[in-house]
Amino acid sequence: MSKRLLAATAVLALGVAACGGGGGRSAAPAQSAGLSADTPEPKGDIDGFTWVSYAEPPTLDYVHAFDYPQNMVLSNVCESLMRWTPDLKEAPGLAEKVDRPDPRTLVYTIRKGVRFHSGAEMTADDVVASLNRHLDEQVGSYWISTFRNVESITKTGPMEVTVAFKQPDALFNLEMGASPGTVASAASIKAMGKAFGTADGGLDCTGPFKLGTWTKGQSIRLDRFDGYWGAKAKAGKVTFAFVPDAAARTNALVTGEADGGYLIPASSIARLRASGAGTVYGGPNLTTADLIVADLRRGPLSDVRVRQALSLAIDRDGLVKAALGEYSKPTTVPAPVEAWRNVPEARPAAPPVKRDVAAARKLIAEAGAAGRKIVIATSNAAPEFPVISNAVQAAAKEIGLVAEVRTIAPDAYTALFSDPEARKGIDLFPTLWYLSATDPLELYGLFESSQFENYGGFSDPAYDKLVAEARAEHDRAERARLTARLQETAATQLPWIPLADLDNVMFLGKRITGAPTSISYLYYPWAADVGAAG
């Protein structure tokens, strides 16, 4: 199954007609100068606050938590072995330490004195049960790729769990700070069965908030957990209101009906700033907008010259200006700039962001692809998808391809990421793809031949060998050096066609402060930091 696939942010669709210009730049996208590292410290506790979300979580079961709505809530209720900090580094979580006695073994020492919301104390048995769910085919974990090198997960002491690997896997421990590393009560998992993580079942985890009232179709309320092992939440409760319409979310923020929200639409920024109701923040993100090539073995896009031609013809500057907004930058590489933030010296230069229609037409002629048809699937699952698809259609037609934009239902769009049958007849589809660990290998490893998320079937033995070498490399700087070579191949062969690098955009009303600005909120218990602004 797939993971972190949709990332359906709500960015205004202004229409492809607003696209224009182009022009070239020769540098890789730079980190935004206007990003905020954090927000001001709270001055006290608060009874509660309301947060807007564009959708209701389909589930809060961590094995199926792959998108913004569920992870934004779940990160405050359930915790993981490791913790992804607001500055996108790794720190101890429910494991107070981790040892690696040899390249194929990780030993987690479980933190003592941690209690579940039910009052039971967490043990190694809970960790073993929680992690082993990902290996159960009947469960169908969306995070199975994280565990593909795992040989066994066993209890080796009252508060010790050992993970044995078939081969070294340097990313595994990083991803233990995200949903794959979540620990829930083994007893509750067994007792709730299929109701675990649902509105009818519930959750029994260790986070600073416990699940309160889940009103289907309207909201989820979390209540402060007074038995929390760490710093107590500053708010007594937090209510997540589900507001699918972007304009309605903006109205709720302007009027004070809601206190804040992540994933602020580009179209709302000016109005929110002008309202005086609060502050718009841009923070570090690990998300890029890309086009996924659905089949690299047949159709016009099986020829790398056609993929390169289409990439050359897309007006990324116009697309950013028209639809993605000031907190985005055109890019020609799939991995976000911030993925390199822990090894910035290793980040390689990217191919120029340069639109060259004449060169693109020449490539199409060389490939004999003039007049051939491609199908671009799009969906209203995210407002920017139609804009992206229409822009790509315009670029394709300009270089002599026949391009059809085929609108599909949101559930059909989601199926593109998990069902090869759903991708039949589709050549391209857009995605906003985020990483769950601060390491560019997490993205470039997707193009390994055996990877589930290698949707187009990209296959290059030399690339596979380099991925395996990088994944086995525990030295971060050396792994980054290897990953830089993977980026060079991906940017040339284009199994995905990159479009833009996106910042994380958040709004805080005047009443509250303390929320992190980075994408860490998907796994870090961010709501516990929110308190009174004055």
Short mmCIF file of C-alpha atoms in Angstrom, two decimals:
data_model
loop_
_atom_site.label_atom_id
_atom_site.label_comp_id
_atom_site.label_asym_id
_atom_site.label_seq_id
_atom_site.Cartn_x
_atom_site.Cartn_y
_atom_site.Cartn_z
CA MET A 1 0.00 0.00 0.00
CA SER A 2 1.02 3.55 -0.47
CA LYS A 3 1.87 6.19 2.06
CA ARG A 4 1.81 9.97 2.29
CA LEU A 5 0.36 10.13 -1.16
CA LEU A 6 -2.19 12.82 -1.50
CA ALA A 7 -1.21 15.83 0.54
CA ALA A 8 -4.24 17.65 -0.76
CA THR A 9 -3.58 21.22 0.23
CA ALA A 10 -6.08 23.90 -0.54
CA VAL A 11 -4.41 26.34 -2.87
CA LEU A 12 -6.54 28.59 -5.04
CA ALA A 13 -7.02 27.62 -8.64
CA LEU A 14 -6.76 30.87 -10.59
CA GLY A 15 -6.64 29.24 -13.97
CA VAL A 16 -3.94 28.49 -16.44
CA ALA A 17 -4.68 31.64 -18.40
CA ALA A 18 -2.86 33.58 -15.71
CA CYS A 19 0.32 31.64 -16.46
CA GLY A 20 2.85 33.38 -18.58
CA GLY A 21 6.46 34.23 -19.10
CA GLY A 22 8.99 31.67 -18.16
CA GLY A 23 12.65 32.44 -18.48
CA GLY A 24 15.56 30.66 -16.98
CA ARG A 25 17.39 30.55 -13.68
CA SER A 26 20.50 28.53 -13.21
CA ALA A 27 20.41 27.73 -9.53
CA ALA A 28 18.65 25.14 -7.43
CA PRO A 29 15.74 26.57 -5.45
CA ALA A 30 17.02 28.42 -2.42
CA GLN A 31 15.53 28.20 1.03
CA SER A 32 13.02 30.98 1.51
CA ALA A 33 14.39 34.07 3.18
CA GLY A 34 11.06 34.89 4.80
CA LEU A 35 10.49 31.66 6.69
CA SER A 36 9.80 31.75 10.41
CA ALA A 37 11.67 29.28 12.58
CA ASP A 38 8.93 29.33 15.20
CA THR A 39 6.21 31.45 16.78
CA PRO A 40 6.42 33.49 20.03
CA GLU A 41 6.36 31.63 23.34
CA PRO A 42 2.95 31.52 25.06
CA LYS A 43 2.45 33.67 28.12
CA GLY A 44 0.15 31.24 29.86
CA ASP A 45 -2.35 28.42 29.65
CA ILE A 46 -5.64 28.62 27.81
CA ASP A 47 -8.96 26.82 28.18
CA GLY A 48 -8.94 25.66 24.59
CA PHE A 49 -8.68 26.66 20.94
CA THR A 50 -10.21 25.74 17.59
CA TRP A 51 -8.24 24.63 14.54
CA VAL A 52 -9.59 24.30 11.01
CA SER A 53 -8.95 21.29 8.78
CA TYR A 54 -9.94 20.92 5.13
CA ALA A 55 -11.17 17.37 5.69
CA GLU A 56 -12.25 14.85 8.29
CA PRO A 57 -9.72 12.07 8.94
CA PRO A 58 -10.97 8.83 7.37
CA THR A 59 -9.32 7.02 10.29
CA LEU A 60 -6.94 7.67 13.18
CA ASP A 61 -5.38 4.22 12.97
CA TYR A 62 -1.67 4.96 12.63
CA VAL A 63 -1.05 2.16 10.10
CA HIS A 64 -3.37 3.99 7.69
CA ALA A 65 -2.37 7.55 8.64
CA PHE A 66 -0.74 8.92 5.50
CA ASP A 67 -2.24 12.36 4.93
CA TYR A 68 -2.61 15.77 6.53
CA PRO A 69 -6.05 15.56 8.19
CA GLN A 70 -5.35 12.40 10.18
CA ASN A 71 -1.71 13.09 11.06
CA MET A 72 -2.38 16.67 12.17
CA VAL A 73 -4.75 15.26 14.80
CA LEU A 74 -3.03 11.95 15.56
CA SER A 75 0.34 13.58 16.31
CA ASN A 76 -1.17 14.98 19.52
CA VAL A 77 -2.78 11.74 20.67
CA CYS A 78 -0.32 8.98 19.78
CA GLU A 79 3.45 9.13 20.03
CA SER A 80 6.30 7.31 18.34
CA LEU A 81 9.55 5.70 19.45
CA MET A 82 11.47 8.69 18.13
CA ARG A 83 10.36 12.31 17.85
CA TRP A 84 10.57 14.62 14.81
CA THR A 85 11.33 18.01 16.34
CA PRO A 86 10.06 21.41 15.11
CA ASP A 87 13.46 22.04 13.52
CA LEU A 88 13.08 18.71 11.65
CA LYS A 89 15.71 16.76 13.55
CA GLU A 90 15.40 13.45 15.38
CA ALA A 91 15.19 13.14 19.17
CA PRO A 92 14.24 10.41 21.67
CA GLY A 93 10.52 9.81 21.99
CA LEU A 94 8.92 6.83 23.68
CA ALA A 95 12.33 5.19 23.35
CA GLU A 96 14.69 7.01 25.69
CA LYS A 97 17.65 5.73 23.70
CA VAL A 98 18.53 3.55 20.71
CA ASP A 99 21.69 1.52 20.21
CA ARG A 100 23.07 -0.06 17.06
CA PRO A 101 25.39 -2.89 18.17
CA ASP A 102 25.93 -3.87 14.54
CA PRO A 103 24.73 -2.57 11.15
CA ARG A 104 21.78 -4.99 11.10
CA THR A 105 20.43 -4.46 14.62
CA LEU A 106 18.68 -1.66 16.49
CA VAL A 107 17.98 -1.93 20.23
CA TYR A 108 15.36 0.44 21.67
CA THR A 109 15.31 1.12 25.40
CA ILE A 110 11.70 1.98 26.23
CA ARG A 111 11.01 5.00 28.43
CA LYS A 112 9.77 4.07 31.91
CA GLY A 113 6.80 5.61 33.66
CA VAL A 114 4.82 6.38 30.51
CA ARG A 115 1.10 5.70 30.80
CA PHE A 116 -1.59 5.22 28.22
CA HIS A 117 -4.73 7.32 28.39
CA SER A 118 -6.46 4.32 29.96
CA GLY A 119 -3.97 4.44 32.85
CA ALA A 120 -1.99 1.31 31.97
CA GLU A 121 1.79 1.63 31.87
CA MET A 122 3.53 1.22 28.51
CA THR A 123 5.82 -1.80 28.19
CA ALA A 124 7.96 -3.47 25.56
CA ASP A 125 5.00 -5.72 24.74
CA ASP A 126 3.04 -2.69 23.55
CA VAL A 127 5.92 -1.60 21.32
CA VAL A 128 6.31 -5.06 19.80
CA ALA A 129 2.57 -5.37 19.15
CA SER A 130 2.33 -1.88 17.63
CA LEU A 131 5.28 -2.27 15.26
CA ASN A 132 4.46 -5.80 14.21
CA ARG A 133 1.04 -4.67 12.95
CA HIS A 134 2.87 -3.19 9.96
CA LEU A 135 4.08 -6.68 9.04
CA ASP A 136 0.61 -8.21 9.17
CA GLU A 137 -0.72 -8.51 5.61
CA GLN A 138 -4.28 -8.67 6.97
CA VAL A 139 -3.81 -5.18 8.44
CA GLY A 140 -2.54 -3.73 5.15
CA SER A 141 -0.27 -1.04 6.56
CA TYR A 142 0.34 1.92 4.26
CA TRP A 143 3.85 2.08 5.75
CA ILE A 144 4.98 -1.39 4.76
CA SER A 145 7.91 0.02 2.77
CA THR A 146 9.51 1.24 5.98
CA PHE A 147 9.61 -2.36 7.21
CA ARG A 148 10.73 -4.09 4.01
CA ASN A 149 14.21 -4.84 5.38
CA VAL A 150 12.97 -5.96 8.81
CA GLU A 151 13.68 -9.56 9.79
CA SER A 152 12.05 -9.47 13.22
CA ILE A 153 10.80 -7.20 16.01
CA THR A 154 11.09 -8.85 19.41
CA LYS A 155 11.03 -8.11 23.11
CA THR A 156 14.54 -8.62 24.51
CA GLY A 157 13.91 -7.21 27.98
CA PRO A 158 11.08 -5.80 30.12
CA MET A 159 11.73 -2.38 28.59
CA GLU A 160 13.79 -3.33 25.56
CA VAL A 161 12.84 -4.08 21.95
CA THR A 162 15.25 -5.32 19.29
CA VAL A 163 14.74 -4.90 15.57
CA ALA A 164 16.78 -7.23 13.36
CA PHE A 165 17.27 -6.42 9.68
CA LYS A 166 17.85 -8.58 6.63
CA GLN A 167 20.22 -5.86 5.46
CA PRO A 168 21.30 -2.52 6.93
CA ASP A 169 18.65 0.17 6.73
CA ALA A 170 19.72 3.68 7.70
CA LEU A 171 16.28 5.25 7.17
CA PHE A 172 14.37 2.95 9.51
CA ASN A 173 15.23 4.75 12.73
CA LEU A 174 14.54 8.15 11.15
CA GLU A 175 11.06 6.96 10.20
CA MET A 176 10.42 5.78 13.76
CA GLY A 177 9.69 9.45 14.44
CA ALA A 178 6.67 9.26 12.13
CA SER A 179 3.58 7.04 11.92
CA PRO A 180 5.57 3.79 11.44
CA GLY A 181 7.00 4.22 14.95
CA THR A 182 3.67 4.82 16.69
CA VAL A 183 3.01 2.93 19.93
CA ALA A 184 -0.51 2.14 21.07
CA SER A 185 -1.80 -0.07 23.86
CA ALA A 186 -1.58 -3.70 22.77
CA ALA A 187 -4.68 -4.48 24.82
CA SER A 188 -6.70 -1.77 23.09
CA ILE A 189 -5.58 -2.84 19.63
CA LYS A 190 -6.79 -6.36 20.37
CA ALA A 191 -10.00 -5.31 22.10
CA MET A 192 -11.11 -2.75 19.51
CA GLY A 193 -10.24 -4.81 16.44
CA LYS A 194 -11.37 -3.09 13.27
CA ALA A 195 -12.88 -0.27 15.30
CA PHE A 196 -9.42 0.82 16.47
CA GLY A 197 -8.78 4.41 15.44
CA THR A 198 -12.36 5.09 14.35
CA ALA A 199 -15.08 7.34 15.71
CA ASP A 200 -16.90 4.25 16.98
CA GLY A 201 -13.83 2.65 18.56
CA GLY A 202 -11.26 5.12 19.77
CA LEU A 203 -7.59 5.16 20.66
CA ASP A 204 -5.47 4.35 23.68
CA CYS A 205 -2.09 6.03 23.29
CA THR A 206 0.34 8.13 25.35
CA GLY A 207 0.15 11.65 23.85
CA PRO A 208 -0.47 14.95 25.67
CA PHE A 209 -4.09 14.88 24.48
CA LYS A 210 -6.59 12.05 24.53
CA LEU A 211 -9.39 11.54 22.06
CA GLY A 212 -12.51 13.32 23.33
CA THR A 213 -15.61 13.67 21.19
CA TRP A 214 -15.57 12.73 17.50
CA THR A 215 -18.68 14.19 15.87
CA LYS A 216 -18.76 12.63 12.43
CA GLY A 217 -18.72 15.13 9.61
CA GLN A 218 -18.18 18.09 11.92
CA SER A 219 -15.30 18.00 14.40
CA ILE A 220 -12.94 16.13 16.69
CA ARG A 221 -12.26 17.39 20.20
CA LEU A 222 -9.10 16.40 22.06
CA ASP A 223 -8.88 16.76 25.84
CA ARG A 224 -5.68 17.38 27.82
CA PHE A 225 -4.23 14.19 29.32
CA ASP A 226 -3.25 15.05 32.88
CA GLY A 227 -1.23 11.83 33.25
CA TYR A 228 1.15 12.77 30.45
CA TRP A 229 4.80 11.89 31.07
CA GLY A 230 6.19 15.07 29.49
CA ALA A 231 5.31 18.75 29.73
CA LYS A 232 1.55 19.15 30.11
CA ALA A 233 -0.40 20.73 27.27
CA LYS A 234 -1.03 24.43 27.74
CA ALA A 235 -4.57 24.15 26.40
CA GLY A 236 -7.31 22.22 28.12
CA LYS A 237 -8.77 21.11 24.82
CA VAL A 238 -8.39 21.57 21.08
CA THR A 239 -11.23 21.26 18.61
CA PHE A 240 -10.56 20.39 14.97
CA ALA A 241 -13.35 21.75 12.79
CA PHE A 242 -13.78 20.18 9.34
CA VAL A 243 -14.31 22.94 6.77
CA PRO A 244 -13.81 21.68 3.20
CA ASP A 245 -14.46 25.01 1.50
CA ALA A 246 -11.34 27.20 1.42
CA ALA A 247 -13.29 30.48 1.52
CA ALA A 248 -15.28 29.29 4.52
CA ARG A 249 -12.07 28.37 6.34
CA THR A 250 -10.69 31.82 5.69
CA ASN A 251 -13.89 33.42 6.97
CA ALA A 252 -13.67 31.36 10.15
CA LEU A 253 -10.12 32.61 10.74
CA VAL A 254 -10.92 36.24 9.97
CA THR A 255 -13.96 36.32 12.25
CA GLY A 256 -12.24 34.47 15.11
CA GLU A 257 -14.58 31.52 14.87
CA ALA A 258 -11.39 29.48 14.49
CA ASP A 259 -8.02 30.34 16.04
CA GLY A 260 -5.66 28.90 13.47
CA GLY A 261 -4.87 26.43 10.76
CA TYR A 262 -2.15 24.86 8.65
CA LEU A 263 -2.29 24.59 4.84
CA ILE A 264 -3.46 28.13 4.30
CA PRO A 265 -4.64 28.68 0.70
CA ALA A 266 -2.48 31.03 -1.33
CA SER A 267 -5.59 33.02 -2.20
CA SER A 268 -6.32 33.65 1.48
CA ILE A 269 -2.98 35.10 2.52
CA ALA A 270 -3.61 38.70 1.50
CA ARG A 271 -7.05 38.75 3.12
CA LEU A 272 -5.77 37.25 6.35
CA ARG A 273 -2.92 39.75 6.54
CA ALA A 274 -5.23 42.65 5.87
CA SER A 275 -7.76 41.49 8.43
CA GLY A 276 -5.52 42.15 11.41
CA ALA A 277 -6.95 38.99 12.95
CA GLY A 278 -3.59 37.31 13.35
CA THR A 279 -0.32 36.39 11.62
CA VAL A 280 0.53 34.32 8.55
CA TYR A 281 3.70 32.27 8.98
CA GLY A 282 5.77 30.42 6.39
CA GLY A 283 7.82 27.55 7.76
CA PRO A 284 10.19 24.80 6.63
CA ASN A 285 8.48 22.12 4.58
CA LEU A 286 9.32 18.81 2.95
CA THR A 287 6.73 18.97 0.18
CA THR A 288 7.06 19.32 -3.57
CA ALA A 289 4.53 19.44 -6.40
CA ASP A 290 5.31 16.82 -9.04
CA LEU A 291 3.84 14.99 -11.99
CA ILE A 292 4.01 11.23 -11.63
CA VAL A 293 4.61 9.37 -14.90
CA ALA A 294 2.19 6.46 -14.61
CA ASP A 295 3.89 4.05 -17.02
CA LEU A 296 7.49 4.26 -18.18
CA ARG A 297 7.27 1.09 -20.27
CA ARG A 298 4.70 2.10 -22.85
CA GLY A 299 3.15 5.21 -24.38
CA PRO A 300 4.85 8.41 -25.53
CA LEU A 301 6.34 9.13 -22.10
CA SER A 302 8.28 5.86 -22.16
CA ASP A 303 10.79 7.81 -24.28
CA VAL A 304 12.94 9.94 -21.99
CA ARG A 305 13.20 12.58 -24.72
CA VAL A 306 9.43 13.14 -24.53
CA ARG A 307 9.58 13.47 -20.73
CA GLN A 308 12.44 15.91 -21.04
CA ALA A 309 10.58 17.86 -23.73
CA LEU A 310 7.48 18.16 -21.59
CA SER A 311 9.56 19.26 -18.61
CA LEU A 312 11.24 21.93 -20.75
CA ALA A 313 7.89 23.22 -22.00
CA ILE A 314 6.10 23.60 -18.65
CA ASP A 315 5.84 27.18 -17.46
CA ARG A 316 6.79 26.64 -13.81
CA ASP A 317 7.17 30.33 -13.05
CA GLY A 318 3.70 31.05 -14.36
CA LEU A 319 2.25 28.09 -12.50
CA VAL A 320 3.75 29.27 -9.23
CA LYS A 321 2.53 32.80 -9.83
CA ALA A 322 -0.97 31.72 -10.80
CA ALA A 323 -1.73 28.95 -8.38
CA LEU A 324 0.85 28.02 -5.78
CA GLY A 325 1.63 31.47 -4.39
CA GLU A 326 4.47 33.34 -2.75
CA TYR A 327 5.41 30.41 -0.49
CA SER A 328 6.50 28.23 -3.41
CA LYS A 329 9.41 28.10 -5.82
CA PRO A 330 9.84 26.40 -9.21
CA THR A 331 12.11 23.37 -9.11
CA THR A 332 13.48 20.70 -11.43
CA VAL A 333 14.29 18.08 -8.77
CA PRO A 334 11.77 15.94 -6.89
CA ALA A 335 13.22 16.20 -3.38
CA PRO A 336 12.55 19.41 -1.42
CA VAL A 337 15.42 21.69 -0.48
CA GLU A 338 14.63 21.25 3.22
CA ALA A 339 15.27 17.50 2.96
CA TRP A 340 18.96 18.44 2.91
CA ARG A 341 18.80 20.79 5.91
CA ASN A 342 20.81 18.46 8.16
CA VAL A 343 23.54 18.09 5.49
CA PRO A 344 23.29 21.37 3.54
CA GLU A 345 26.85 21.12 2.29
CA ALA A 346 25.92 17.95 0.40
CA ARG A 347 22.95 19.40 -1.48
CA PRO A 348 23.77 19.25 -5.18
CA ALA A 349 22.95 21.89 -7.73
CA ALA A 350 19.77 21.25 -9.67
CA PRO A 351 19.24 21.62 -13.42
CA PRO A 352 18.19 25.16 -14.34
CA VAL A 353 14.56 26.15 -14.08
CA LYS A 354 14.41 27.07 -17.73
CA ARG A 355 11.57 27.03 -20.20
CA ASP A 356 12.75 26.28 -23.73
CA VAL A 357 9.91 25.42 -26.10
CA ALA A 358 12.16 25.32 -29.17
CA ALA A 359 14.43 22.73 -27.59
CA ALA A 360 11.37 20.79 -26.44
CA ARG A 361 9.94 20.69 -29.98
CA LYS A 362 13.28 19.45 -31.28
CA LEU A 363 13.24 16.58 -28.76
CA ILE A 364 9.69 15.66 -29.76
CA ALA A 365 10.75 15.54 -33.40
CA GLU A 366 13.77 13.39 -32.59
CA ALA A 367 11.53 11.00 -30.68
CA GLY A 368 8.99 10.87 -33.50
CA ALA A 369 6.31 11.75 -30.97
CA ALA A 370 4.56 14.62 -32.77
CA GLY A 371 0.81 14.07 -32.74
CA ARG A 372 0.91 11.31 -30.14
CA LYS A 373 -1.59 11.46 -27.29
CA ILE A 374 -1.08 11.60 -23.53
CA VAL A 375 -3.76 11.45 -20.84
CA ILE A 376 -3.38 13.61 -17.72
CA ALA A 377 -5.56 12.52 -14.81
CA THR A 378 -6.76 15.27 -12.53
CA SER A 379 -9.11 15.57 -9.60
CA ASN A 380 -10.82 18.11 -7.42
CA ALA A 381 -9.24 16.38 -4.42
CA ALA A 382 -7.00 19.44 -4.29
CA PRO A 383 -7.93 22.76 -5.92
CA GLU A 384 -4.54 23.23 -7.51
CA PHE A 385 -4.61 19.92 -9.37
CA PRO A 386 -6.85 21.16 -12.21
CA VAL A 387 -4.64 24.22 -12.61
CA ILE A 388 -1.52 22.09 -12.81
CA SER A 389 -3.13 19.68 -15.24
CA ASN A 390 -4.39 22.44 -17.52
CA ALA A 391 -0.94 24.06 -17.53
CA VAL A 392 0.67 20.75 -18.50
CA GLN A 393 -1.95 20.23 -21.21
CA ALA A 394 -1.12 23.65 -22.65
CA ALA A 395 2.60 22.86 -22.60
CA ALA A 396 2.06 19.49 -24.27
CA LYS A 397 -0.01 20.97 -27.06
CA GLU A 398 2.59 23.70 -27.64
CA ILE A 399 5.24 21.10 -28.43
CA GLY A 400 3.07 18.93 -30.66
CA LEU A 401 1.59 16.34 -28.32
CA VAL A 402 -2.15 15.70 -28.09
CA ALA A 403 -3.06 16.06 -24.42
CA GLU A 404 -6.33 15.05 -22.76
CA VAL A 405 -7.14 16.14 -19.21
CA ARG A 406 -9.35 13.49 -17.64
CA THR A 407 -11.09 14.51 -14.40
CA ILE A 408 -11.64 11.61 -12.01
CA ALA A 409 -13.37 11.35 -8.64
CA PRO A 410 -11.27 11.87 -5.49
CA ASP A 411 -11.48 8.19 -4.54
CA ALA A 412 -10.39 7.19 -8.05
CA TYR A 413 -7.51 9.61 -7.74
CA THR A 414 -6.49 8.05 -4.43
CA ALA A 415 -6.62 4.62 -6.08
CA LEU A 416 -3.92 5.72 -8.54
CA PHE A 417 -1.43 5.35 -5.69
CA SER A 418 -2.39 1.84 -4.68
CA ASP A 419 -3.95 0.04 -7.65
CA PRO A 420 -2.06 -0.52 -10.93
CA GLU A 421 -5.39 -1.19 -12.63
CA ALA A 422 -6.51 2.34 -11.74
CA ARG A 423 -3.48 3.76 -13.57
CA LYS A 424 -4.28 1.99 -16.85
CA GLY A 425 -4.87 4.50 -19.64
CA ILE A 426 -3.30 7.30 -17.59
CA ASP A 427 0.06 8.80 -18.55
CA LEU A 428 0.50 11.50 -15.91
CA PHE A 429 -1.08 12.65 -12.65
CA PRO A 430 -0.16 15.44 -10.22
CA THR A 431 0.81 15.00 -6.61
CA LEU A 432 1.93 17.11 -3.66
CA TRP A 433 4.33 14.70 -2.01
CA TYR A 434 5.76 15.20 1.48
CA LEU A 435 8.53 13.35 3.24
CA SER A 436 8.28 11.98 6.77
CA ALA A 437 11.98 12.07 7.59
CA THR A 438 14.55 14.77 6.96
CA ASP A 439 16.57 12.84 4.42
CA PRO A 440 16.41 13.15 0.62
CA LEU A 441 17.01 9.41 0.27
CA GLU A 442 13.43 8.88 1.42
CA LEU A 443 12.31 10.44 -1.86
CA TYR A 444 14.94 9.10 -4.23
CA GLY A 445 14.58 5.60 -2.81
CA LEU A 446 11.06 5.56 -4.28
CA PHE A 447 12.51 5.02 -7.76
CA GLU A 448 14.17 1.74 -6.81
CA SER A 449 12.84 -1.05 -9.08
CA SER A 450 11.18 -3.01 -6.26
CA GLN A 451 9.56 -0.07 -4.49
CA PHE A 452 5.79 -0.06 -4.18
CA GLU A 453 5.64 3.68 -4.84
CA ASN A 454 7.66 3.33 -8.05
CA TYR A 455 4.40 3.77 -9.93
CA GLY A 456 5.82 4.14 -13.43
CA GLY A 457 8.11 1.15 -13.12
CA PHE A 458 11.41 3.03 -13.42
CA SER A 459 14.17 0.43 -13.58
CA ASP A 460 17.89 1.00 -13.66
CA PRO A 461 20.22 -1.61 -12.11
CA ALA A 462 22.89 1.01 -11.46
CA TYR A 463 20.33 3.22 -9.70
CA ASP A 464 19.09 0.28 -7.61
CA LYS A 465 22.63 -0.55 -6.57
CA LEU A 466 23.25 3.03 -5.51
CA VAL A 467 19.99 3.15 -3.50
CA ALA A 468 20.99 -0.02 -1.66
CA GLU A 469 24.42 1.42 -0.99
CA ALA A 470 22.96 4.67 0.33
CA ARG A 471 20.34 2.94 2.46
CA ALA A 472 23.06 0.83 4.09
CA GLU A 473 25.19 3.88 4.84
CA HIS A 474 24.70 5.06 8.42
CA ASP A 475 27.01 8.06 8.09
CA ARG A 476 24.67 10.91 7.22
CA ALA A 477 27.14 12.95 5.19
CA GLU A 478 28.28 9.96 3.16
CA ARG A 479 24.66 8.90 2.58
CA ALA A 480 23.87 12.39 1.34
CA ARG A 481 26.83 12.24 -1.07
CA LEU A 482 25.43 9.01 -2.52
CA THR A 483 21.93 10.48 -2.65
CA ALA A 484 23.21 13.45 -4.62
CA ARG A 485 24.16 11.02 -7.40
CA LEU A 486 20.63 9.60 -7.28
CA GLN A 487 19.22 13.10 -7.69
CA GLU A 488 21.30 13.60 -10.82
CA THR A 489 19.80 10.48 -12.40
CA ALA A 490 16.23 11.29 -11.32
CA ALA A 491 16.47 14.85 -12.64
CA THR A 492 17.69 13.55 -16.01
CA GLN A 493 15.54 10.44 -16.44
CA LEU A 494 12.43 12.11 -14.95
CA PRO A 495 10.39 9.21 -13.53
CA TRP A 496 8.55 12.15 -11.97
CA ILE A 497 8.50 15.63 -13.50
CA PRO A 498 9.13 18.15 -10.67
CA LEU A 499 7.23 21.42 -10.61
CA ALA A 500 7.60 23.40 -7.38
CA ASP A 501 9.04 23.34 -3.86
CA LEU A 502 6.45 24.39 -1.28
CA ASP A 503 6.82 26.11 2.12
CA ASN A 504 4.56 25.29 5.05
CA VAL A 505 1.97 28.05 5.55
CA MET A 506 0.14 28.58 8.83
CA PHE A 507 -2.14 31.20 10.40
CA LEU A 508 -2.40 32.00 14.11
CA GLY A 509 -5.11 34.27 15.49
CA LYS A 510 -4.22 36.94 18.03
CA ARG A 511 -5.50 34.89 20.95
CA ILE A 512 -2.96 32.01 20.73
CA THR A 513 0.71 31.32 19.97
CA GLY A 514 3.34 28.60 20.28
CA ALA A 515 2.58 26.30 17.32
CA PRO A 516 5.61 25.21 15.26
CA THR A 517 5.85 26.60 11.75
CA SER A 518 7.40 23.51 10.16
CA ILE A 519 5.83 20.38 8.72
CA SER A 520 6.84 18.60 11.94
CA TYR A 521 3.23 19.11 13.05
CA LEU A 522 2.33 15.90 11.21
CA TYR A 523 4.18 13.83 13.84
CA TYR A 524 5.20 16.24 16.64
CA PRO A 525 2.62 16.98 19.41
CA TRP A 526 2.36 20.59 18.32
CA ALA A 527 -0.96 21.45 19.95
CA ALA A 528 0.56 20.90 23.39
CA ASP A 529 2.79 23.95 22.78
CA VAL A 530 -0.11 26.28 22.01
CA GLY A 531 -1.12 28.68 24.75
CA ALA A 532 -2.25 32.22 25.44
CA ALA A 533 -0.67 34.98 23.38
CA GLY A 534 -1.23 37.62 26.01
#
